[in-house]
Amino acid sequence: MTESTSDALRAGALLAAGDLHGALLAAQSGLQAQADNAELWNLLGVCAARLEQLAMAEQCWRQALQCDPRTPDAHYNLGRCLMAQGQLAQAEAHYRAELAQRPEHAACQGNLGVLLEEAGRLDEAEAQYRLALRLRPQSAAHCFNLGRLLYRRRPEEAEDWLRRALACAPDDVDALNLLGQRLAERGERAEAETLLRRALVLEAGHAGALTNLGLLLQAQRRWAEAEACLGAAAERAPEQAQVLGNLALCLWRQGRSAEAEPLARRALALEPVGAEAHQQLALALAQQGGWEEAEATLRAGLDAQPLHAGLRRNLAYLLLTQRRWGEGWPLHEARLETAPSPALASPRWRGEELGGRRLLLWFEQGYGDALQMARYLPQLLRRGPGRVIAACRPALLPLLEAQGWPVEWLPIAGLDGPWPEHDCHVFSMSLPGLLQPEPTPEPAYLRADAAARAAWRARLPAGGRKLGLVWRGRPEHEFDHCRSLPDLEALVPLLALPGVQWLALQPDLSETERDWLRARGVPALGDELADFAASAALLAELDGVATVDTAFGHLAGALGLPCALLLSARHADWRWGLESETTPWYPGHRLFRQSEPGDWAEPLARLARALPDGLGISA
């Protein structure tokens, strides 16, 4: 054994034992005796890199390769060093040089995959990860890397690889975080929360896990817990615009835009051309009534990214809220780029005369949106279609079919088809911009079935005013916590009015709600309303309805029924405008807005005072 070999062995042993300084001294001692020893130069480079002396490490590895281009791991180590400095092209060359000599080098195969992923060469990266896994199928790192890549491309395949990574390394925090994120996205909230909390037990300050747990809790409206997680993530990563923006949006969703605004401004300062930061600031400003600056903020974002769908969509909402219809409708088309839509091969209809062509009309979004847009069917039919096939959600079908329009109705069962033969298509929320940008009052454009009305008439109490009541919407709605009443006790002033028979139209009542209504003599009829045809028949026999912002409000308007619409100060939909008590969409509506976020007592008191006068509106 030569003296230099002995030094190399000693340096390697000290390095393996974690004695970096000892290993470094041993390597340096050996190089004094034999300056062209490639193995010692390689070991010295490893010591320097672990001591975070990257410039020295790079020099050592280059020297090792100059002494012997076949030095094991020298190309690999130099590739890692160059990659850490962002020199991807040079790093790739050294990784490939290592693999040309040692194709079984699994770690090098995996690192080359990471490099290719960072470079955006995802097909090559995926192939590289799979090659590394063939060499080391039980490698947690390789399983995680492939899972992370697939999460970007085919999320349904990613989950299996992330679970494999955790089977190999149960305490892999990054795998726990990413799998938790994936499960949260597909609604597996309990398991997602378990994984994310485990990640935080292992690494309390993991910004990704804090963020993902915060977003998961926010989706469940566990506001205090969500805010705590997102706030901790912002403290951990104060220079990450996305992390600050997440906290800003959490506060905005709670109606706390004065607190959200400075966070959004900080995020925008960090990413001056960031589309998300522009949107977050605009939302915070608009909720505080700063419409002019909100618009300027969105337009500044569009100057930097003219095609960004989110910016165009939010600017559309802002303009439509201000009843700037001509400006808003074209931008509103951006919604189709940000929401799931059917993949239709036919061209979009752009408003021209149809000349006998077959048109597929897709009623999109929620029930209320579809009921609102049904007003445009007569105008559409005057554009000369040879055939109109209208696809809508099944619960709407009986009502819309009964209107007698020359339309073939199709229930929506999913986004994949197959669809009947047609020449062009249009989405329902595009109809205003194509047919009549400025809405005009239409007293009634839907009618209820006469026989079903008569059946309800025979059941309802005779005499007195009969008013329907709806106090909450679907809990899945993003802003249901804003629009729905949190407590039935808030309705007491209405129920105390003399000469009014209230009828609860609310579906899905709890037993507590049933008992509360029964004790106050309010019949609960919501469970008998199987679809919108049944709802329409009952509403048509009432004198009016009081409701929060749900499809019942749109149905009442479409039937020409007087409606008191209760609106949140935190989030009111664009179609209800800014401050007016009326809406151009439904002449029989009167809008009762919160003066303060979360305070329903004041608008309900105003409604109680208005009811003796028939809501102050004639249908």
XYZ file of C-alpha atoms in Angstrom:
619
model
C 0.000 0.000 0.000
C 1.442 3.382 -0.983
C 1.457 6.365 1.356
C -1.015 8.219 -0.873
C -3.354 5.239 -0.857
C -3.158 5.158 2.911
C -4.001 8.880 3.050
C -6.992 8.306 0.744
C -8.279 5.485 2.921
C -7.801 7.531 6.076
C -9.527 10.554 4.532
C -12.398 8.386 3.340
C -12.833 6.804 6.774
C -12.847 10.188 8.520
C -15.364 11.496 5.991
C -17.621 8.488 6.564
C -17.401 9.098 10.319
C -18.487 12.708 9.856
C -15.133 14.252 10.758
C -15.001 16.737 7.894
C -12.039 18.746 9.131
C -10.038 15.588 9.833
C -10.845 14.191 6.402
C -9.934 17.483 4.768
C -6.530 17.566 6.548
C -5.839 13.929 5.613
C -6.626 14.627 1.970
C -4.486 17.749 1.934
C -1.604 15.818 3.576
C -1.796 13.104 0.935
C -1.841 15.681 -1.884
C 1.338 17.246 -0.575
C 3.031 13.914 -1.209
C 1.239 13.146 -4.482
C -0.306 16.174 -6.128
C -1.706 14.208 -9.051
C -3.820 11.798 -6.938
C -7.300 12.115 -8.454
C -8.997 10.183 -5.646
C -7.644 12.577 -3.008
C -8.713 15.611 -5.051
C -12.214 14.110 -5.260
C -12.324 13.505 -1.488
C -11.047 17.001 -0.811
C -13.837 18.368 -3.012
C -16.448 16.408 -1.042
C -15.091 17.800 2.238
C -15.121 21.353 0.889
C -18.679 20.995 -0.424
C -19.950 19.726 2.918
C -18.254 22.685 4.563
C -20.197 24.865 2.046
C -17.024 25.994 0.274
C -18.414 25.456 -3.233
C -15.749 27.379 -5.124
C -13.022 25.250 -3.544
C -15.037 22.070 -4.127
C -15.479 22.873 -7.810
C -11.758 23.525 -8.204
C -10.910 20.205 -6.488
C -13.215 18.158 -8.710
C -11.913 19.813 -11.848
C -8.406 18.988 -10.678
C -9.426 15.372 -10.034
C -10.768 15.067 -13.571
C -7.643 16.665 -14.989
C -5.586 14.043 -13.186
C -7.857 11.166 -14.228
C -11.077 11.736 -16.256
C -12.367 8.346 -15.051
C -12.214 9.151 -11.343
C -15.327 7.554 -9.799
C -17.950 10.150 -8.783
C -15.851 13.141 -9.852
C -18.098 14.017 -12.823
C -21.158 13.338 -10.641
C -19.927 15.549 -7.807
C -18.934 18.359 -10.144
C -22.334 18.087 -11.842
C -24.092 18.504 -8.477
C -21.915 21.515 -7.665
C -22.619 23.206 -10.991
C -26.339 22.421 -10.758
C -26.488 24.083 -7.327
C -25.078 27.200 -8.988
C -27.692 27.100 -11.756
C -25.229 26.062 -14.473
C -27.529 23.375 -15.859
C -25.906 22.834 -19.251
C -22.453 22.202 -17.757
C -23.936 20.076 -14.980
C -25.784 17.933 -17.513
C -22.583 17.328 -19.447
C -20.813 16.049 -16.329
C -23.767 13.862 -15.271
C -23.793 12.272 -18.704
C -20.029 11.795 -18.612
C -20.366 9.942 -15.306
C -23.173 7.772 -16.685
C -21.190 6.982 -19.840
C -18.625 5.356 -17.549
C -21.023 3.976 -14.924
C -24.583 3.632 -16.269
C -25.584 1.795 -13.075
C -24.975 4.977 -11.002
C -28.584 5.340 -9.731
C -28.017 8.584 -7.818
C -26.558 10.203 -10.922
C -29.494 8.961 -13.013
C -31.857 10.505 -10.487
C -30.018 13.824 -10.302
C -30.000 14.065 -14.072
C -33.780 13.638 -13.893
C -34.029 16.523 -11.418
C -31.923 18.697 -13.724
C -34.093 17.875 -16.728
C -37.233 18.650 -14.715
C -35.813 22.010 -13.667
C -35.020 22.713 -17.317
C -38.635 21.973 -18.275
C -37.746 18.855 -20.273
C -40.414 16.816 -18.558
C -40.625 13.835 -20.914
C -36.876 13.270 -20.578
C -37.040 13.804 -16.816
C -39.782 11.211 -16.408
C -37.826 8.666 -18.434
C -34.729 9.394 -16.359
C -36.574 8.892 -13.052
C -37.956 5.577 -14.270
C -34.457 4.476 -15.262
C -33.164 5.371 -11.793
C -36.017 3.377 -10.243
C -35.127 0.309 -12.276
C -31.697 0.501 -10.685
C -32.968 1.254 -7.159
C -36.710 0.481 -6.907
C -36.744 1.009 -3.133
C -35.233 4.488 -3.262
C -37.529 6.947 -1.497
C -35.857 9.830 -3.324
C -36.484 8.344 -6.774
C -40.090 7.452 -5.903
C -40.682 10.974 -4.620
C -39.061 12.630 -7.624
C -41.246 10.666 -10.044
C -44.315 11.358 -7.903
C -43.549 15.079 -7.837
C -43.121 15.184 -11.615
C -46.315 13.210 -12.251
C -48.181 15.547 -9.911
C -47.515 18.275 -12.469
C -48.560 16.117 -15.431
C -50.875 13.269 -14.404
C -51.854 13.786 -10.757
C -53.865 10.574 -10.585
C -50.647 8.582 -11.168
C -48.593 10.636 -8.715
C -50.372 9.392 -5.619
C -49.099 5.802 -5.973
C -45.466 6.910 -6.256
C -45.764 9.261 -3.297
C -47.173 6.415 -1.229
C -44.246 4.233 -2.349
C -41.847 6.961 -1.246
C -43.458 6.983 2.198
C -43.349 3.185 2.387
C -39.562 3.460 1.900
C -39.144 6.512 4.163
C -42.182 7.129 6.417
C -40.685 10.346 7.777
C -40.058 11.967 4.390
C -41.554 15.400 5.069
C -41.684 16.470 1.424
C -43.537 13.282 0.450
C -45.976 13.711 3.361
C -46.609 17.287 2.260
C -47.120 16.584 -1.427
C -49.333 13.551 -0.846
C -51.355 15.591 1.643
C -51.757 18.310 -0.983
C -52.899 15.784 -3.585
C -55.421 14.169 -1.230
C -56.807 17.565 -0.240
C -57.373 18.418 -3.894
C -59.475 15.325 -4.473
C -61.503 15.746 -1.285
C -59.812 13.207 1.012
C -59.630 15.813 3.741
C -59.211 13.612 6.815
C -56.227 11.675 5.480
C -54.736 14.834 3.988
C -54.890 16.581 7.349
C -53.298 13.579 9.098
C -50.371 13.570 6.648
C -49.825 17.317 6.794
C -49.928 17.396 10.583
C -47.412 14.534 10.685
C -45.125 16.505 8.381
C -45.315 19.448 10.785
C -44.560 17.233 13.784
C -41.380 16.193 11.991
C -40.546 19.711 10.764
C -42.602 22.371 12.492
C -41.548 25.185 10.178
C -42.094 23.422 6.836
C -43.606 26.278 4.832
C -45.188 23.973 2.257
C -46.954 21.832 4.847
C -48.067 24.933 6.778
C -49.474 26.381 3.563
C -51.231 23.206 2.461
C -52.712 22.591 5.890
C -53.848 26.205 6.035
C -55.558 25.946 2.654
C -57.180 22.653 3.665
C -58.536 24.174 6.882
C -59.677 27.261 4.982
C -61.696 25.078 2.597
C -63.504 23.739 5.678
C -64.005 27.287 7.001
C -61.929 26.544 10.071
C -60.790 30.116 9.895
C -58.759 30.514 13.080
C -56.741 27.349 12.446
C -56.259 28.219 8.780
C -55.093 31.722 9.577
C -52.640 30.405 12.169
C -51.070 28.006 9.639
C -50.918 30.516 6.797
C -49.575 33.169 9.157
C -46.836 30.809 10.339
C -45.970 30.028 6.705
C -45.714 33.773 5.992
C -43.381 34.218 8.968
C -41.298 31.301 7.748
C -41.123 32.526 4.147
C -41.691 36.313 4.243
C -40.049 36.779 0.847
C -42.352 34.391 -1.006
C -45.141 36.295 -2.702
C -47.386 33.247 -3.011
C -47.203 32.555 0.731
C -48.111 36.161 1.577
C -50.898 36.033 -0.992
C -52.401 32.920 0.567
C -52.699 34.701 3.916
C -54.132 37.776 2.205
C -56.823 35.695 0.503
C -57.698 33.953 3.778
C -58.300 37.340 5.402
C -60.213 38.596 2.345
C -62.534 35.597 2.444
C -63.360 36.509 6.028
C -64.162 40.092 5.016
C -60.961 41.446 6.583
C -59.626 43.244 3.536
C -58.044 46.076 5.507
C -55.674 43.452 6.943
C -55.315 41.645 3.623
C -54.350 44.750 1.644
C -50.834 45.333 3.097
C -49.985 41.657 2.637
C -51.123 41.811 -0.977
C -49.049 44.950 -1.512
C -45.975 43.200 -0.100
C -46.600 40.227 -2.394
C -46.895 42.564 -5.387
C -43.657 44.329 -4.434
C -41.918 40.944 -4.439
C -43.433 39.972 -7.800
C -44.211 43.197 -9.680
C -45.439 41.317 -12.743
C -47.145 38.516 -10.795
C -50.715 37.921 -11.923
C -51.771 36.396 -8.601
C -50.483 39.341 -6.577
C -52.335 41.826 -8.808
C -55.561 39.881 -8.360
C -55.157 39.584 -4.593
C -54.600 43.316 -4.180
C -57.525 44.130 -6.476
C -59.867 41.867 -4.495
C -58.829 43.465 -1.210
C -59.315 46.966 -2.616
C -62.689 46.190 -4.189
C -64.055 44.710 -0.956
C -63.234 48.015 0.738
C -64.920 50.014 -2.020
C -61.705 51.025 -3.779
C -63.059 50.173 -7.207
C -60.967 52.661 -9.168
C -57.628 51.459 -7.756
C -58.765 47.828 -8.018
C -59.432 48.317 -11.730
C -56.088 50.055 -12.220
C -54.347 47.170 -10.435
C -55.936 44.541 -12.675
C -55.154 46.537 -15.798
C -51.531 46.889 -14.668
C -51.394 43.118 -14.320
C -52.796 42.741 -17.819
C -50.182 45.130 -19.189
C -47.588 42.598 -18.025
C -49.591 39.472 -18.912
C -52.271 40.404 -21.469
C -53.579 36.857 -21.908
C -53.826 35.868 -18.240
C -57.295 34.360 -17.788
C -57.600 35.094 -14.068
C -56.827 38.782 -14.514
C -59.301 39.105 -17.392
C -62.002 37.217 -15.462
C -61.627 39.340 -12.334
C -61.620 42.546 -14.349
C -64.820 41.322 -16.001
C -66.473 40.798 -12.605
C -65.399 44.256 -11.482
C -66.803 45.898 -14.631
C -70.050 43.920 -14.566
C -70.543 44.810 -10.899
C -70.410 48.467 -11.992
C -72.878 47.687 -14.820
C -70.296 48.474 -17.482
C -71.762 45.728 -19.594
C -70.128 46.486 -22.932
C -66.641 46.338 -21.396
C -67.332 43.437 -19.088
C -68.921 40.775 -21.265
C -65.979 40.243 -23.673
C -63.581 39.838 -20.738
C -66.053 37.475 -19.061
C -65.219 34.889 -21.726
C -61.997 34.276 -19.785
C -64.035 32.202 -17.306
C -64.039 29.374 -19.865
C -60.248 29.141 -19.552
C -60.313 28.725 -15.769
C -63.207 26.320 -15.154
C -63.902 22.758 -16.336
C -65.740 22.783 -19.650
C -66.777 20.101 -22.129
C -64.273 19.408 -24.869
C -66.373 20.271 -27.912
C -64.825 19.925 -31.356
C -67.320 22.250 -33.057
C -66.565 25.979 -33.441
C -67.918 28.501 -30.933
C -70.913 30.522 -32.083
C -70.034 34.227 -32.105
C -73.481 35.780 -32.431
C -73.913 35.780 -36.213
C -77.061 34.567 -37.988
C -77.160 30.795 -37.767
C -78.675 30.199 -41.186
C -80.109 26.805 -40.291
C -77.024 25.472 -38.529
C -77.434 23.143 -35.554
C -76.441 24.772 -32.245
C -75.526 23.103 -28.956
C -76.289 25.388 -25.991
C -74.487 24.428 -22.772
C -75.999 25.771 -19.545
C -72.934 26.250 -17.371
C -72.183 26.971 -13.716
C -74.899 26.835 -11.033
C -78.668 26.511 -11.067
C -79.179 30.233 -10.576
C -76.894 31.082 -13.484
C -78.869 28.775 -15.770
C -82.228 30.221 -14.686
C -80.934 33.738 -15.255
C -79.623 32.948 -18.741
C -82.801 31.128 -19.824
C -84.244 34.582 -20.588
C -82.114 34.706 -23.744
C -83.557 31.599 -25.392
C -86.305 33.431 -27.330
C -83.703 35.850 -28.761
C -81.395 32.974 -29.626
C -84.194 31.179 -31.454
C -84.684 34.287 -33.607
C -81.125 33.941 -34.966
C -82.232 31.213 -37.382
C -80.947 27.941 -35.952
C -81.999 24.784 -37.762
C -81.941 22.953 -34.436
C -81.093 23.914 -30.852
C -79.906 21.228 -28.448
C -79.727 22.594 -24.898
C -77.788 20.726 -22.208
C -78.639 21.507 -18.583
C -78.428 19.897 -15.170
C -81.146 17.265 -14.591
C -82.978 19.154 -11.827
C -83.681 22.001 -14.275
C -84.875 19.777 -17.102
C -88.602 19.363 -16.208
C -89.086 23.118 -15.771
C -87.249 24.178 -18.914
C -88.790 21.455 -21.083
C -92.255 22.627 -20.048
C -91.739 26.154 -21.437
C -92.672 25.058 -24.955
C -89.605 26.426 -26.695
C -88.592 24.540 -29.885
C -85.527 23.140 -28.180
C -84.254 19.593 -27.650
C -83.256 19.243 -24.002
C -80.391 17.077 -22.846
C -79.410 16.317 -19.218
C -75.772 16.996 -18.383
C -74.206 13.823 -17.034
C -70.555 14.892 -17.338
C -68.069 16.718 -19.519
C -67.042 13.837 -21.763
C -70.047 13.379 -24.024
C -70.906 11.931 -26.474
C -72.921 14.855 -27.804
C -75.619 14.917 -30.475
C -74.505 16.070 -33.893
C -74.238 19.853 -34.109
C -72.450 22.502 -36.173
C -71.471 25.008 -33.491
C -71.850 25.563 -29.765
C -72.264 28.338 -27.211
C -72.090 28.560 -23.433
C -75.043 30.104 -21.655
C -73.115 32.846 -19.830
C -71.867 34.075 -23.218
C -75.390 34.855 -24.394
C -75.722 38.366 -22.892
C -72.599 39.617 -24.648
C -73.692 38.050 -27.947
C -77.375 38.971 -27.891
C -78.109 41.907 -25.584
C -75.227 43.343 -23.545
C -77.387 45.608 -21.382
C -80.097 43.687 -19.496
C -83.655 44.986 -19.680
C -86.356 44.172 -17.126
C -88.478 41.173 -18.023
C -91.358 40.670 -15.573
C -91.629 36.913 -16.197
C -90.067 34.575 -18.731
C -90.753 31.202 -17.101
C -94.108 29.727 -16.119
C -95.058 26.950 -13.744
C -97.220 23.944 -14.578
C -100.912 24.745 -14.029
C -101.861 21.363 -12.556
C -98.947 21.416 -10.116
C -99.919 24.953 -9.088
C -103.482 23.856 -8.440
C -102.254 21.002 -6.237
C -100.254 23.416 -4.115
C -103.132 25.914 -4.022
C -105.361 23.267 -2.484
C -102.818 22.569 0.249
C -101.758 26.069 1.219
C -103.546 28.016 3.963
C -106.380 30.186 2.707
C -106.226 33.931 3.256
C -103.371 36.118 4.402
C -100.056 36.707 2.697
C -98.014 33.614 1.998
C -94.259 34.178 1.764
C -91.465 31.695 1.127
C -88.288 31.732 3.174
C -84.745 30.514 2.347
C -81.857 31.311 4.695
C -78.876 29.336 3.456
C -77.366 28.049 0.238
C -75.327 24.997 -0.676
C -72.478 24.621 1.825
C -70.084 23.675 -1.009
C -70.328 27.199 -2.439
C -67.054 29.091 -2.039
C -68.763 32.022 -0.309
C -71.584 30.245 1.475
C -70.148 31.392 4.817
C -70.820 34.959 3.644
C -74.237 34.575 2.037
C -75.996 32.163 4.446
C -77.495 33.137 7.798
C -75.561 31.481 10.634
C -78.471 31.384 13.075
C -82.236 30.917 12.635
C -82.849 33.294 15.545
C -82.058 36.139 13.164
C -85.400 35.407 11.444
C -87.519 36.065 14.531
C -88.415 39.681 13.534
C -89.845 38.415 10.255
C -91.812 35.568 11.786
C -93.385 37.964 14.303
C -95.087 40.042 11.597
C -98.895 39.811 11.746
C -100.887 38.609 8.764
C -98.003 36.710 7.161
C -97.822 32.937 6.786
C -94.210 31.982 6.290
C -93.349 28.785 4.430
C -89.844 27.313 4.725
C -88.569 26.374 1.253
C -85.133 25.486 2.606
C -83.969 21.989 1.540
C -81.920 19.607 3.697
C -83.184 20.743 7.072
C -81.596 19.436 10.231
C -83.809 18.066 12.989
C -82.930 21.108 15.084
C -84.164 23.385 12.311
C -87.361 21.367 11.902
C -88.111 21.601 15.621
C -87.404 25.336 15.612
C -89.763 25.954 12.681
C -92.472 23.684 14.076
C -92.440 25.590 17.358
C -93.132 28.812 15.443
C -95.814 27.461 13.136
C -93.727 27.550 9.950
C -94.415 24.615 7.585
C -91.237 23.020 6.184
C -91.827 22.259 2.498
C -88.283 22.085 1.122
C -88.111 18.285 1.070
C -91.127 18.166 -1.249
C -89.385 20.206 -3.934
C -87.745 17.450 -5.939
C -86.757 19.683 -8.854
C -87.201 23.209 -10.134
C -90.539 22.454 -11.758
C -91.927 21.546 -8.333
C -90.313 24.631 -6.792
C -91.741 26.859 -9.514
C -95.266 25.511 -8.962
C -95.106 26.321 -5.247
C -93.491 29.739 -5.699
C -96.114 30.717 -8.264
C -98.796 30.290 -5.585
C -97.021 32.549 -3.093
C -97.147 36.301 -2.681
C -93.378 36.601 -2.533
C -90.179 35.095 -1.220
C -87.383 36.254 1.066
C -84.080 34.538 0.378
C -80.349 34.799 0.607
C -78.468 34.706 -2.705
C -79.443 31.248 -3.983
C -81.177 29.793 -7.039
C -84.550 30.481 -5.359
C -83.933 34.190 -5.940
C -83.376 33.625 -9.655
C -86.389 31.322 -9.888
C -88.609 33.896 -8.214
C -87.357 36.575 -10.607
C -87.860 34.371 -13.668
C -91.463 33.735 -12.548
C -92.094 37.433 -11.932
C -92.588 36.900 -8.192
C -91.705 39.692 -5.707
C -88.464 38.771 -3.971
C -86.504 40.224 -1.079
C -82.879 39.273 -1.675
C -80.556 39.384 1.347
C -76.974 40.219 0.383
C -73.694 40.012 2.274
C -71.360 42.977 2.642
C -68.375 40.629 2.429
C -69.216 39.138 -0.923
C -72.124 40.047 -3.178
C -72.203 38.579 -6.666
C -71.434 40.850 -9.629
C -75.000 40.694 -10.933
C -76.401 42.604 -7.938
C -74.315 45.735 -8.514
C -72.838 47.984 -5.851
C -75.378 49.878 -3.779
C -78.733 49.905 -5.543
C -81.839 48.356 -3.958
C -82.994 47.178 -7.380
C -81.516 45.132 -10.209
C -82.043 45.331 -13.977
C -82.255 41.552 -14.092
C -85.476 41.175 -12.138
C -87.945 44.077 -11.734
C -89.695 42.310 -8.827
C -86.541 42.141 -6.699
C -85.618 44.388 -3.817
C -82.083 44.055 -2.465
C -81.421 44.202 1.262
C -77.688 44.583 1.794
C -75.695 44.248 4.987
C -74.315 47.566 6.180
C -71.590 45.792 8.164
C -69.990 42.431 7.340
C -71.623 39.606 9.261
C -74.502 41.714 10.613
C -77.785 40.280 9.358
C -79.952 41.926 12.025
C -79.995 45.324 10.301
C -81.065 44.231 6.769
C -83.628 41.827 8.268
C -85.051 44.684 10.352
C -85.338 46.791 7.168
C -87.061 43.893 5.446
C -89.517 43.527 8.349
C -90.391 47.217 8.026
C -90.828 46.908 4.241
C -93.033 43.805 4.228
C -96.300 45.535 5.154
C -95.874 47.566 1.949
C -95.337 44.457 -0.187
C -91.556 44.967 -0.324
C -92.151 48.333 -1.962
C -92.123 46.736 -5.416
C -94.932 45.755 -7.713
C -94.380 42.558 -9.631
